Short mmCIF file of N, CA and C in Angstrom, two decimals:
data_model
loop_
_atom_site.label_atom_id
_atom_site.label_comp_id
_atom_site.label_asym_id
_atom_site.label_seq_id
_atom_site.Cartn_x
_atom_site.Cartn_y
_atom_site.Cartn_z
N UNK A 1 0.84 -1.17 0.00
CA UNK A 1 0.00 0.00 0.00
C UNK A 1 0.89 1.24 0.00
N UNK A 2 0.72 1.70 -0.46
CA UNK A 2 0.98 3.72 -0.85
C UNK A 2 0.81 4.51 0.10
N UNK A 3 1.49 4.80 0.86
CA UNK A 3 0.76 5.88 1.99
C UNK A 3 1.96 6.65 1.91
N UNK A 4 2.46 7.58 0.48
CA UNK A 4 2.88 8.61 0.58
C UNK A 4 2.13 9.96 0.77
N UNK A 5 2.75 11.04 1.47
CA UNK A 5 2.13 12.21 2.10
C UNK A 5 2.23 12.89 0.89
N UNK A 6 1.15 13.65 1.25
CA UNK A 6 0.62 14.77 0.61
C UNK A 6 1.08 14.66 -1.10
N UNK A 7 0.45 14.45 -1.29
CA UNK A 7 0.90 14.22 -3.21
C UNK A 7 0.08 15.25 -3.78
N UNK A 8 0.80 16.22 -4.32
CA UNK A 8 0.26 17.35 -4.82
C UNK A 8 -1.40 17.77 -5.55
N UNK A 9 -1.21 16.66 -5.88
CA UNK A 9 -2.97 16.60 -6.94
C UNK A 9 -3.53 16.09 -6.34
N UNK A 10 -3.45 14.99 -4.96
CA UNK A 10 -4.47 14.02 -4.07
C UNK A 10 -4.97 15.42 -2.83
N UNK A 11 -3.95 16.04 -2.37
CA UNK A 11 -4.52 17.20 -1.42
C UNK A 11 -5.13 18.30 -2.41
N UNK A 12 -4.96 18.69 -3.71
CA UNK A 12 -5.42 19.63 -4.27
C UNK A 12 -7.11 18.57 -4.16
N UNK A 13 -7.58 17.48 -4.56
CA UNK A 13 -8.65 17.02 -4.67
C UNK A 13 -9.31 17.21 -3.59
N UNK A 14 -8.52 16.74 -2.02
CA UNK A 14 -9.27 16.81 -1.28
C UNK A 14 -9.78 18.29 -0.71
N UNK A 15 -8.86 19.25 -1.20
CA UNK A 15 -9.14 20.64 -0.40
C UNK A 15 -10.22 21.26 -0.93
N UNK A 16 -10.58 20.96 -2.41
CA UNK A 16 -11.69 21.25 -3.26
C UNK A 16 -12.81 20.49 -3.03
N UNK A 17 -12.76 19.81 -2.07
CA UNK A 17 -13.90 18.93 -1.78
C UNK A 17 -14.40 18.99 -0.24
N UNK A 18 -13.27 19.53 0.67
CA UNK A 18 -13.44 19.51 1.84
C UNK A 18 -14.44 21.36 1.38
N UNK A 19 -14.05 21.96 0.41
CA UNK A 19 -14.23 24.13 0.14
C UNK A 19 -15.57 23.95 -0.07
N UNK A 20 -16.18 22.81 -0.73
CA UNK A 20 -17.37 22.89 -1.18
C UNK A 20 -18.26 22.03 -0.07
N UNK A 21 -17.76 21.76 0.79
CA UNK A 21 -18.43 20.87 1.56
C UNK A 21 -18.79 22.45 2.86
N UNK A 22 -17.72 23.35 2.86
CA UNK A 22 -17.79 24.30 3.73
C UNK A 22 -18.77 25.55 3.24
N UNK A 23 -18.56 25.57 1.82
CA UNK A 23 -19.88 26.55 1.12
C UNK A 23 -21.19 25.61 1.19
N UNK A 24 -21.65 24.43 1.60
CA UNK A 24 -22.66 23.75 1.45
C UNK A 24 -23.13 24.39 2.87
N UNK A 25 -22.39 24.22 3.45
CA UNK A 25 -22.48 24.50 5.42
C UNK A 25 -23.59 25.66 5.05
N UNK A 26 -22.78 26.83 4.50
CA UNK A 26 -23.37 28.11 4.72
C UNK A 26 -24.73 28.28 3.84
N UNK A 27 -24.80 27.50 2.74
CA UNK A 27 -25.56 27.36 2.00
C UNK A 27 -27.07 26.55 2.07
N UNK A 28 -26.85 25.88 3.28
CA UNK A 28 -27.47 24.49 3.48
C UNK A 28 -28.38 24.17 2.11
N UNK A 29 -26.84 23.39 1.73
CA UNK A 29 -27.15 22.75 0.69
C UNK A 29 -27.09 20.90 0.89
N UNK A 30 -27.92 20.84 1.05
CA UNK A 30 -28.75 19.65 2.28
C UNK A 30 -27.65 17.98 0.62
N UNK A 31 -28.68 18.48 -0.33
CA UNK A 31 -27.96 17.12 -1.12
C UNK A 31 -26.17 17.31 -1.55
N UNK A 32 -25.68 18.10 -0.84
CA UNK A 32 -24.06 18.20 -0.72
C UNK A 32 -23.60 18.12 0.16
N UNK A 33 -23.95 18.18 1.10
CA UNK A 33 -23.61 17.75 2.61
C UNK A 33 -23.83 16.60 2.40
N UNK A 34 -24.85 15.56 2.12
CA UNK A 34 -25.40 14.18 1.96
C UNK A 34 -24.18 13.45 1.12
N UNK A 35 -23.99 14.45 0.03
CA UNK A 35 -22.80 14.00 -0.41
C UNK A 35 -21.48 13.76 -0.10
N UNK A 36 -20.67 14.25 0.59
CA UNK A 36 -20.10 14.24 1.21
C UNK A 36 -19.63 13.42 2.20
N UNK A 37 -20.68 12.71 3.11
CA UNK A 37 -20.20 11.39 3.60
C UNK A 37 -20.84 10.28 3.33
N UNK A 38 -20.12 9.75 3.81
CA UNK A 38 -20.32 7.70 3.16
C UNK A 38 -21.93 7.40 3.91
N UNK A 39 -22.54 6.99 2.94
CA UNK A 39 -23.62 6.36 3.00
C UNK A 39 -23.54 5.26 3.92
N UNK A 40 -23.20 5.50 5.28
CA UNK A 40 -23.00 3.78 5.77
C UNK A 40 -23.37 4.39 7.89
N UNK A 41 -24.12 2.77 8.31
CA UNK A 41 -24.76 2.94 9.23
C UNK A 41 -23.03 3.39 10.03
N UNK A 42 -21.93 3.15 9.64
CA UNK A 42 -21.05 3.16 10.04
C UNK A 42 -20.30 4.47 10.38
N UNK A 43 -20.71 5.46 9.60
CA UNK A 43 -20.31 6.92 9.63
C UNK A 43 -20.45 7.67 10.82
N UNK A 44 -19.22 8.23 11.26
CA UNK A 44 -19.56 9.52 12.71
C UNK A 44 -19.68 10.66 12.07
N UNK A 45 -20.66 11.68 12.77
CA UNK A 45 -19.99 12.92 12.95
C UNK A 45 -20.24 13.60 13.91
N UNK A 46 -19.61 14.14 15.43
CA UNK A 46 -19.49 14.55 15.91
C UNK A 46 -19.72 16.20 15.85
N UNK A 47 -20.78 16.77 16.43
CA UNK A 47 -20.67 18.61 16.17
C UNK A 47 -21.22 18.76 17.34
N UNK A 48 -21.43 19.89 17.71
CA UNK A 48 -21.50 20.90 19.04
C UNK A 48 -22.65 20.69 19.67
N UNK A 49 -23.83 20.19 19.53
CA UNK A 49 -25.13 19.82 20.30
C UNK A 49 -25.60 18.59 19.82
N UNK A 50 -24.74 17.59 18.90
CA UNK A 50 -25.44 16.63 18.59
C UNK A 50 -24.29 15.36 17.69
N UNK A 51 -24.88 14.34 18.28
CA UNK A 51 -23.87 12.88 18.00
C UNK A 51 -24.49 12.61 16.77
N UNK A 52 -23.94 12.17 15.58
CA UNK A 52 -24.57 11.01 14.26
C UNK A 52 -23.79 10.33 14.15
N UNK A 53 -24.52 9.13 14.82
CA UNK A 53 -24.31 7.64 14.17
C UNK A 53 -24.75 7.05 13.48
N UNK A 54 -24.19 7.30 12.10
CA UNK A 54 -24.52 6.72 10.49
C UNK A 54 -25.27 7.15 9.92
N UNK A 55 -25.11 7.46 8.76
CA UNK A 55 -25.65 8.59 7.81
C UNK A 55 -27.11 9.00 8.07
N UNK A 56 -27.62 8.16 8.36
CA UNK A 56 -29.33 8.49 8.33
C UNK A 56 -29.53 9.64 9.80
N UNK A 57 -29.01 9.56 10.35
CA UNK A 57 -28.61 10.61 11.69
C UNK A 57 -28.29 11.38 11.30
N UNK A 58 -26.96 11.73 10.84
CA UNK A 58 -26.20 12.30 10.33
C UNK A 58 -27.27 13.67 9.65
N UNK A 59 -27.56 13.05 8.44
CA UNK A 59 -28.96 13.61 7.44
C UNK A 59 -29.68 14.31 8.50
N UNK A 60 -30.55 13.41 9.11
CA UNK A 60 -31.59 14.21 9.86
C UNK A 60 -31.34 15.23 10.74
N UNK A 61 -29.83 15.74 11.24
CA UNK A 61 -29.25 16.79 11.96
C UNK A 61 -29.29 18.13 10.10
N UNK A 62 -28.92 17.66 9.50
CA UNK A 62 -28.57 18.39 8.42
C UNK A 62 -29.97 19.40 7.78
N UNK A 63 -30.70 18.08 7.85
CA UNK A 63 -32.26 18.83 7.51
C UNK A 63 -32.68 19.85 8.41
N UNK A 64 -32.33 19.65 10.00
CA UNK A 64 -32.46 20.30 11.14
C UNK A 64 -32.18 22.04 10.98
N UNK A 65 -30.62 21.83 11.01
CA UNK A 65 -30.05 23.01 10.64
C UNK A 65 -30.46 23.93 9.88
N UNK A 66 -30.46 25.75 10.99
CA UNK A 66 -30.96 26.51 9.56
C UNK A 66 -29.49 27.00 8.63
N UNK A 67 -29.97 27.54 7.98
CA UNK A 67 -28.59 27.84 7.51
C UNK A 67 -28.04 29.32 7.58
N UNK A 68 -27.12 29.40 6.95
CA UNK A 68 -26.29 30.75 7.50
C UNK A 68 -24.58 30.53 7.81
N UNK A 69 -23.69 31.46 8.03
CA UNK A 69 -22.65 31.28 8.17
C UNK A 69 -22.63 30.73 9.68
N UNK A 70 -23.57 30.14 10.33
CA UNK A 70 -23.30 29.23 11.06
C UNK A 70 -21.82 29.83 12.52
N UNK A 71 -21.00 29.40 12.72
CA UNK A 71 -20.39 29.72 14.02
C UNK A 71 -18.50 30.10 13.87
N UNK A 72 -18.20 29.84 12.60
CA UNK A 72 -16.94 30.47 12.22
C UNK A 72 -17.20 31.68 11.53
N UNK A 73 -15.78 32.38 12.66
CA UNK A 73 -16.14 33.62 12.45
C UNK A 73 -14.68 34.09 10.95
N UNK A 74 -14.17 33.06 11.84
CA UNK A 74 -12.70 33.30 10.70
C UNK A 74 -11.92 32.32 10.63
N UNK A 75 -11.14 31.42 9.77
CA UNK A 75 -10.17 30.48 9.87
C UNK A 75 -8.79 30.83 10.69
N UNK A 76 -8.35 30.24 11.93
CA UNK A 76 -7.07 30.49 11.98
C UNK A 76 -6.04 29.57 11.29
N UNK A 77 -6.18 28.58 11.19
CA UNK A 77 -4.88 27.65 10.39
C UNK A 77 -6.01 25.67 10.04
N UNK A 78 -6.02 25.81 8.63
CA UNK A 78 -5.94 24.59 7.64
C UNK A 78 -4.94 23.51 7.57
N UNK A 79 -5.15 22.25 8.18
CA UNK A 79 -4.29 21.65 7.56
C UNK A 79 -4.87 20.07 6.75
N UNK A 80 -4.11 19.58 5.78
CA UNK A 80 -4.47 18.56 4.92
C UNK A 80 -3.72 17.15 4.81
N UNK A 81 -3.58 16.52 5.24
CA UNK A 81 -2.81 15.27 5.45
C UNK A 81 -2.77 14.06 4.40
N UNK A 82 -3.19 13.96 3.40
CA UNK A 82 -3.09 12.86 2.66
C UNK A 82 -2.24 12.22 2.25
N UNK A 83 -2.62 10.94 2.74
CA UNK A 83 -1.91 9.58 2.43
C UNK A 83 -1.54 8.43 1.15
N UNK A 84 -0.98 8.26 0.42
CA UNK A 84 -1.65 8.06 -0.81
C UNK A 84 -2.08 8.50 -1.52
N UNK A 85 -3.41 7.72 -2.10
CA UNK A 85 -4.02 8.34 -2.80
C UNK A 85 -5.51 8.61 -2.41
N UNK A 86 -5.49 7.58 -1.65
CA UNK A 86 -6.96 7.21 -1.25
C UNK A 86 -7.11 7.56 0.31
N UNK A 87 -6.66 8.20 1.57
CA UNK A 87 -6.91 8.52 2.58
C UNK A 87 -6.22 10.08 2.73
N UNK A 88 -7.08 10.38 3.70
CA UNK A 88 -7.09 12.09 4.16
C UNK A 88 -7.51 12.44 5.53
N UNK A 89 -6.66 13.65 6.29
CA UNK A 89 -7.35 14.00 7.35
C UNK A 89 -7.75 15.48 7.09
N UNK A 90 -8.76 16.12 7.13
CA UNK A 90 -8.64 17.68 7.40
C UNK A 90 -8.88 18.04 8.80
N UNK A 91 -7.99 18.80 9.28
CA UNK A 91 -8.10 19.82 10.40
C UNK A 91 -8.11 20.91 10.49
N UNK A 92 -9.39 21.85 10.73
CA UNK A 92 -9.68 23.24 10.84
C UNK A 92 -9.64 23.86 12.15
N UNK A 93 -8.82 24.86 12.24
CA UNK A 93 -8.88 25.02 13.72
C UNK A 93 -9.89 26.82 13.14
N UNK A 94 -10.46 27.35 14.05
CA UNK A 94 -11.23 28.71 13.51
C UNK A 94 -11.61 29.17 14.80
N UNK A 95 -11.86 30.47 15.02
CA UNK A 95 -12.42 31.33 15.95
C UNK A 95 -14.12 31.58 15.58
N UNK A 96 -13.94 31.06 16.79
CA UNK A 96 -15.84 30.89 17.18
C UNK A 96 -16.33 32.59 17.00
N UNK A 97 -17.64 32.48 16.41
CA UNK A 97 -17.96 33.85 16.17
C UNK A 97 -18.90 34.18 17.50
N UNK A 98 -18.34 35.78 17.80
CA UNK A 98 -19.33 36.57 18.61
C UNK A 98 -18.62 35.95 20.26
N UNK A 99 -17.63 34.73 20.18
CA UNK A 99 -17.08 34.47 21.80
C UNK A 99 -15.60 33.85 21.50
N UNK A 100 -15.34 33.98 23.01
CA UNK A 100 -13.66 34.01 23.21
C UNK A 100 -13.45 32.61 23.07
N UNK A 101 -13.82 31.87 22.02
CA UNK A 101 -13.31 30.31 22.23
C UNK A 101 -12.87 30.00 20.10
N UNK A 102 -12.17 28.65 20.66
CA UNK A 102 -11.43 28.36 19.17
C UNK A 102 -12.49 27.24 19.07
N UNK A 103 -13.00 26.89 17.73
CA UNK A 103 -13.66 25.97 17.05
C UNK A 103 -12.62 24.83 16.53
N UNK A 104 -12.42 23.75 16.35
CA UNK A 104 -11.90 22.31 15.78
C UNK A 104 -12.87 21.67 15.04
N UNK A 105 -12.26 21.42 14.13
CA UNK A 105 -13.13 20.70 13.26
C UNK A 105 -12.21 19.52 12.48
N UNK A 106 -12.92 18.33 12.97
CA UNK A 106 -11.56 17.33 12.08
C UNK A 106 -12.70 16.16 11.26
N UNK A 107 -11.84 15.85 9.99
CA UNK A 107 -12.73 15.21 9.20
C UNK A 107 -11.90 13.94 8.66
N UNK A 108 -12.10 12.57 8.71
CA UNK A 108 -11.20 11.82 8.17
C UNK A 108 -12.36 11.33 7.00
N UNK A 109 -10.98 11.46 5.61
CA UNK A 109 -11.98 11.18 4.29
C UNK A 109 -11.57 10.01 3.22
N UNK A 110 -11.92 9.16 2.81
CA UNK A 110 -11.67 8.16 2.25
C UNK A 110 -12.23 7.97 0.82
N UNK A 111 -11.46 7.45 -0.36
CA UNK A 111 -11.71 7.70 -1.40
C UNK A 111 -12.49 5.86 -1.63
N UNK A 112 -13.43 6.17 -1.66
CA UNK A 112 -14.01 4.60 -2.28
C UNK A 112 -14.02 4.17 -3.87
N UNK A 113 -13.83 3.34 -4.33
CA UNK A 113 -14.07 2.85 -5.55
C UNK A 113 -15.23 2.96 -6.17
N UNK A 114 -15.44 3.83 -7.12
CA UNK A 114 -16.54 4.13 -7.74
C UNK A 114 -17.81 4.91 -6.89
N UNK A 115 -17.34 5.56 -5.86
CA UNK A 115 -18.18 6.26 -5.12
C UNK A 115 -17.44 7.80 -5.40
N UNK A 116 -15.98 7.55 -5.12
CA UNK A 116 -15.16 8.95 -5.06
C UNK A 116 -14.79 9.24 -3.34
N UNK A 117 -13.99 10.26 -2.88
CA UNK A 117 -14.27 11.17 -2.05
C UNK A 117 -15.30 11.16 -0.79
N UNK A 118 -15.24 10.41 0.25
CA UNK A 118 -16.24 10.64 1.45
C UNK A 118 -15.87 10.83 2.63
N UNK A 119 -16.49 11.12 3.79
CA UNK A 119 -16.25 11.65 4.91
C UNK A 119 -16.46 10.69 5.89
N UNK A 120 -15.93 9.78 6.77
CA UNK A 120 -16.16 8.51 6.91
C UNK A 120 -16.35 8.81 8.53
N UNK A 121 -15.90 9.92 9.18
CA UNK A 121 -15.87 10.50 10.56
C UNK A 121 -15.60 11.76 10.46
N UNK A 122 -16.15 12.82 11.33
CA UNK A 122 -15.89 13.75 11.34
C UNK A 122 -16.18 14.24 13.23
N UNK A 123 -15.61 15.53 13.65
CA UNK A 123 -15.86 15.52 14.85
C UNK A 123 -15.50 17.53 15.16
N UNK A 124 -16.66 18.21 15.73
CA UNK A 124 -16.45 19.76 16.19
C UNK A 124 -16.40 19.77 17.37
N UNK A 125 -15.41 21.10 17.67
CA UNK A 125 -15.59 20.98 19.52
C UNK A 125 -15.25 22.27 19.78
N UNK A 126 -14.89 22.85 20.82
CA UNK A 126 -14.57 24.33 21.13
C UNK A 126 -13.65 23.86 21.98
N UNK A 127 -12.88 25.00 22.44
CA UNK A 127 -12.11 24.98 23.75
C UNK A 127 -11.97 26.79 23.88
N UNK A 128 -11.18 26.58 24.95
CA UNK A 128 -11.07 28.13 25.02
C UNK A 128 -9.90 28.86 24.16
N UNK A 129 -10.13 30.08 24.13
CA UNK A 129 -8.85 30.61 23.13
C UNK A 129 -7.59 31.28 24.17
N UNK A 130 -8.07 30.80 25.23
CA UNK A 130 -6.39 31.35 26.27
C UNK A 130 -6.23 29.98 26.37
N UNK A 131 -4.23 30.40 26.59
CA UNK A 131 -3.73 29.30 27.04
C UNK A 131 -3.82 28.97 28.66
N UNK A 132 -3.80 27.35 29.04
CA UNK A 132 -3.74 27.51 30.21
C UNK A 132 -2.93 27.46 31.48
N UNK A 133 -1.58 27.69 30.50
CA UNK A 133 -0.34 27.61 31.16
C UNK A 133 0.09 28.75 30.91
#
């Protein structure tokens, strides 16, 4: 197996996929978000008031949501990890809008055969934006 880092055209794929998954956010663009992760009872995603375990959860938080730019107020630092060709991590770290705390956002994404590109776990959280040392 291949698990060379970051290969120029495998992170260019995933960053264009993680950009449109982040304009869907604001957009609630409900069948792109859907897109986005794996159709499987198996899928996490972890966000700020609510657990999905496996897509059909997942979905029904999505339909929930109103939309809007939602709780990032600004990106502080992107990063893209890909392995190969076929595995990815994204990590967003961002400043929570309107309060003194940092947003995390981590997404592990997996390229399936004849599916493309999916989001197989994902997980948001806050912490505070002082250090505590």
């Amino acid at each position: 197996m291949d698990l060379t880092p970051n290969i120029p055209e495998i992170v260019d794929e995933v960053r264009a996929r993680f950009e449109r998954y982040e304009q869907a956010l604001i957009d609630k663009n409900v069948d792109v978000l859907d897109a986005t992760f794996w159709r499987s009872p198996h899928t996490i995603r972890y966000a700020m008031h609510e657990n999905g375990y496996g897509f059909d959860e997942i979905h029904a938080h999505r339909v929930a949501r109103p939309p809007g730019p939602g709780i990032k107020e600004r990106r502080i630092r992107l990063e893209i990890l890909t392995l190969g060709r076929d595995i990815a991590t994204v990590n967003l770290e961002f400043k929570i809008r309107g309060k003194d705390l940092v947003g995390r956002q981590s997404q592990t994404w997996v390229r399936f055969s004849g599916d493309g590109w999916k989001v197989i776990a994902a997980h948001v959280s806050t912490m505070d934006s002082k250090p505590l040392w």
